[in-house]
Coordinates of C-alpha atoms in Angstrom, one line a residue:
S30 CA -11.0 -20.8 32.9
A31 CA -12.7 -17.4 33.5
I32 CA -9.4 -15.6 34.0
N33 CA -7.9 -17.3 30.9
F34 CA -10.9 -16.3 28.9
L35 CA -10.7 -12.7 30.1
E36 CA -7.0 -12.5 29.3
R37 CA -7.5 -13.8 25.8
L38 CA -10.4 -11.5 25.3
C39 CA -8.4 -8.4 26.4
L40 CA -5.4 -9.4 24.3
T41 CA -7.6 -10.0 21.3
W42 CA -9.3 -6.6 21.7
M43 CA -5.9 -4.8 22.0
F44 CA -4.6 -6.5 18.9
F45 CA -7.6 -5.8 16.8
F46 CA -7.7 -2.2 18.1
M47 CA -4.1 -1.7 16.8
M48 CA -5.2 -3.1 13.5
C49 CA -8.1 -0.7 13.3
V50 CA -5.7 2.2 14.1
A51 CA -3.5 1.0 11.2
E52 CA -6.5 0.8 8.9
R53 CA -7.6 4.3 9.8
T54 CA -4.1 5.6 9.0
Y55 CA -4.2 3.9 5.6
K56 CA -7.6 5.5 4.9
Q57 CA -6.2 8.9 5.8
R58 CA -3.3 8.3 3.4
F59 CA -5.7 7.3 0.6
L60 CA -7.7 10.5 1.3
F61 CA -4.6 12.7 1.1
A62 CA -3.5 11.0 -2.1
K63 CA -6.9 11.4 -3.6
L64 CA -7.0 15.1 -2.9
F65 CA -3.4 15.5 -4.0
S66 CA -4.2 14.0 -7.4
H67 CA -6.9 16.7 -7.9
I68 CA -4.7 19.7 -7.4
T69 CA -3.8 20.1 -11.0
S70 CA -7.4 19.7 -12.2
A71 CA -9.4 23.0 -12.1
R72 CA -12.8 21.2 -12.1
K73 CA -11.9 18.6 -9.3
A74 CA -10.1 21.3 -7.2
R75 CA -13.2 23.4 -7.4
K76 CA -15.4 20.5 -6.4
Y77 CA -13.4 19.5 -3.4
E78 CA -12.5 23.1 -2.4
I79 CA -8.7 22.7 -2.5
P80 CA -6.0 24.9 -4.1
H81 CA -5.3 24.6 -7.8
F82 CA -2.3 25.3 -9.9
R83 CA -0.9 24.1 -13.2
L84 CA 2.6 22.7 -13.7
K85 CA 3.6 25.3 -16.3
K86 CA 6.4 26.9 -14.2
V87 CA 9.5 25.4 -12.6
E88 CA 8.4 26.9 -9.2
N89 CA 5.1 25.1 -9.5
I90 CA 6.8 21.8 -10.2
K91 CA 9.0 22.3 -7.1
I92 CA 5.9 22.9 -5.0
W93 CA 4.1 19.9 -6.5
L94 CA 7.1 17.5 -5.7
S95 CA 7.6 19.0 -2.2
L96 CA 3.9 18.6 -1.4
R97 CA 3.9 15.0 -2.7
S98 CA 6.9 14.2 -0.4
I99 CA 5.2 15.8 2.6
Q100 CA 1.9 14.1 2.1
K101 CA 3.5 10.7 1.7
R102 CA 5.3 11.1 5.1
R103 CA 2.2 12.5 6.8
G104 CA 1.0 10.7 9.9
P105 CA 2.6 7.8 11.8
Q106 CA 4.9 5.7 9.6
R107 CA 7.1 3.3 11.7
S108 CA 4.5 2.4 14.2
V109 CA 1.9 1.5 11.6
D110 CA 4.5 -0.4 9.6
V111 CA 5.4 -2.4 12.7
V112 CA 1.7 -3.2 13.3
V113 CA 1.2 -4.3 9.7
S114 CA 4.4 -6.4 9.7
S115 CA 3.4 -8.0 12.9
V116 CA 0.0 -8.9 11.5
F117 CA 1.7 -10.3 8.4
L118 CA 4.1 -12.4 10.4
L119 CA 1.3 -13.7 12.6
A120 CA -0.8 -14.7 9.6
L121 CA 2.2 -16.5 8.2
S122 CA 2.9 -18.3 11.5
I123 CA -0.8 -19.4 11.8
A124 CA -0.7 -20.6 8.2
F125 CA 2.5 -22.6 8.9
I126 CA 0.9 -24.2 12.0
C127 CA -2.2 -25.1 10.1
C128 CA -0.2 -26.6 7.3
A129 CA 1.8 -28.6 9.9
Q130 CA -1.4 -29.9 11.5
V131 CA -2.8 -30.9 8.1
L132 CA 0.4 -32.8 7.3
K133 CA 0.2 -34.5 10.7
G134 CA -3.3 -35.7 10.1
H135 CA -5.7 -34.0 7.7
K136 CA -8.6 -36.2 8.6
T137 CA -8.5 -35.2 12.3
F138 CA -7.6 -31.5 11.6
L139 CA -11.1 -30.1 12.2
S140 CA -11.8 -32.3 15.3
A141 CA -9.6 -30.1 17.5
A142 CA -11.1 -26.9 18.9
Y143 CA -7.8 -24.9 18.8
N144 CA -7.6 -25.6 15.0
W145 CA -11.0 -23.9 14.6
E146 CA -9.6 -21.0 16.5
F147 CA -6.6 -20.8 14.3
L148 CA -8.8 -20.8 11.2
M149 CA -10.9 -17.9 12.6
W150 CA -7.8 -15.9 13.4
E151 CA -6.3 -16.6 10.0
A152 CA -9.6 -15.6 8.2
A153 CA -9.7 -12.3 10.3
L154 CA -6.1 -11.5 9.6
L155 CA -6.4 -12.2 5.9
L156 CA -9.4 -10.0 5.6
F157 CA -7.5 -7.2 7.3
L158 CA -4.5 -7.6 5.1
L159 CA -6.6 -7.7 2.0
R160 CA -8.3 -4.4 3.1
L161 CA -4.9 -2.8 3.7
A162 CA -3.6 -4.2 0.4
S163 CA -6.5 -2.6 -1.4
L164 CA -6.0 0.8 0.3
G165 CA -2.3 0.7 -0.2
S166 CA -2.6 -0.2 -3.9
E167 CA -5.1 2.7 -4.5
T168 CA -2.8 5.1 -2.6
N169 CA 0.2 4.1 -4.6
K170 CA -1.7 4.5 -7.9
K171 CA -2.6 8.1 -6.9
Y172 CA 1.0 9.1 -6.0
S173 CA 2.6 7.1 -8.9
N174 CA 0.2 8.5 -11.6
I175 CA 2.5 10.1 -14.2
S176 CA -0.4 10.9 -16.5
I177 CA -0.6 14.3 -14.8
L178 CA 3.0 15.1 -15.9
L179 CA 2.4 13.8 -19.4
T180 CA -0.7 15.9 -19.8
E181 CA 1.3 19.0 -18.7
Q182 CA 4.0 18.2 -21.3
I183 CA 1.3 18.0 -24.0
N184 CA 0.0 21.4 -22.9
L185 CA 3.5 22.8 -23.0
Y186 CA 4.0 21.6 -26.6
L187 CA 0.7 23.2 -27.6
K188 CA 1.7 26.4 -25.9
M189 CA 5.0 26.5 -27.7
E190 CA 3.2 26.6 -31.0
K191 CA 1.0 29.5 -29.9
K192 CA 3.8 31.4 -28.2
P193 CA 7.1 30.8 -30.0
N194 CA 8.7 33.8 -28.2
K195 CA 8.5 31.8 -24.9
K196 CA 9.8 28.6 -26.4
E197 CA 13.1 28.7 -24.4
Q198 CA 11.3 29.1 -21.0
L199 CA 8.7 26.4 -21.9
S200 CA 11.4 24.0 -23.0
L201 CA 13.1 24.4 -19.6
V202 CA 9.8 23.5 -17.9
N203 CA 9.3 20.6 -20.2
N204 CA 12.8 19.2 -19.3
V205 CA 12.0 19.5 -15.6
L206 CA 8.7 17.6 -16.2
K207 CA 10.6 14.8 -18.0
L208 CA 13.1 14.5 -15.1
S209 CA 10.2 14.5 -12.6
T210 CA 8.6 11.6 -14.6
K211 CA 11.8 9.6 -14.4
L212 CA 12.1 10.3 -10.7
L213 CA 8.6 9.1 -9.9
K214 CA 9.3 5.8 -11.8
E215 CA 12.6 5.3 -9.8
L216 CA 11.0 6.0 -6.4
D217 CA 9.1 2.7 -6.3
S218 CA 10.7 0.5 -3.7
P219 CA 11.4 -3.2 -4.6
F220 CA 10.1 -4.3 -1.2
R221 CA 6.6 -2.8 -1.3
L222 CA 3.6 -5.0 -1.7
Y223 CA 0.5 -2.9 -2.5
G224 CA 1.5 -0.3 0.1
L225 CA 2.3 -2.9 2.8
T226 CA 5.7 -3.2 4.5
M227 CA 7.7 -5.9 2.8
N228 CA 11.2 -6.0 4.1
P229 CA 13.7 -8.7 3.0
L230 CA 13.2 -10.7 6.2
I231 CA 9.4 -11.1 5.6
Y232 CA 10.0 -11.9 2.0
N233 CA 12.5 -14.7 2.7
I234 CA 10.2 -16.2 5.4
T235 CA 7.3 -16.2 3.0
R236 CA 9.3 -17.7 0.2
V237 CA 11.1 -20.4 2.1
V238 CA 8.8 -21.4 5.0
I239 CA 5.3 -20.8 3.8
L240 CA 5.7 -22.0 0.2
S241 CA 7.5 -25.1 1.4
A242 CA 4.6 -25.9 3.9
V243 CA 2.0 -25.3 1.2
S244 CA 3.9 -27.5 -1.2
G245 CA 3.9 -30.3 1.4
V246 CA 0.2 -30.0 2.1
I247 CA -0.7 -30.1 -1.6
S248 CA 1.6 -33.0 -2.2
D249 CA 0.0 -34.9 0.8
L250 CA -3.6 -34.2 -0.3
L251 CA -3.0 -35.0 -4.0
G252 CA -0.7 -38.0 -3.4
F253 CA 2.2 -36.9 -5.6
N254 CA 5.1 -34.5 -5.1
I255 CA 4.6 -30.8 -6.1
R256 CA 7.3 -28.3 -5.6
V257 CA 6.1 -24.7 -5.3

């Protein structure tokens, strides 16, 4: 019993250590995204002591897009995605087991010690996933914020009125800004859930297995069939 307890304790510590590393990576991504969103603002750039430039030239737009691409790929990607996907699949598996136990006998579900352990693991994993979902959502908002490009377009229109001799050059920059706005809208992947990895396999498992199990539990508790 002592050896079994130590093994489970070590495995639990290793698993939650990997989750803490993944959360730290997500925090770093959010920090980089936050600083990146302040580059085009003179006041915020001065406050955080970072470089500042306006998107009034084609060269500046190229630098802005390149810097955005580099920052999004900064840090470990595949390893963190594997950890998050593993946590997501483990949470789905525990939820499926709990639903099966409830369908087997919901009156005696809490009488077993291992069911309490399943519930504690599920609660911890869900809290971790909610934390990552929040960080991922805020990070995506920072990188997908097109209000910066729209503001620069307005500034260009105002500058065209003041400097009609540079209208051709400013029109070229304005067209590049419009294409950049369309590009940012098209870059959103269909299998991203608030910054978490959401590949087609996980999506199908969630849709078919978990929703079916939850539907069966609700139907068993309420006494009539409900299809989720």
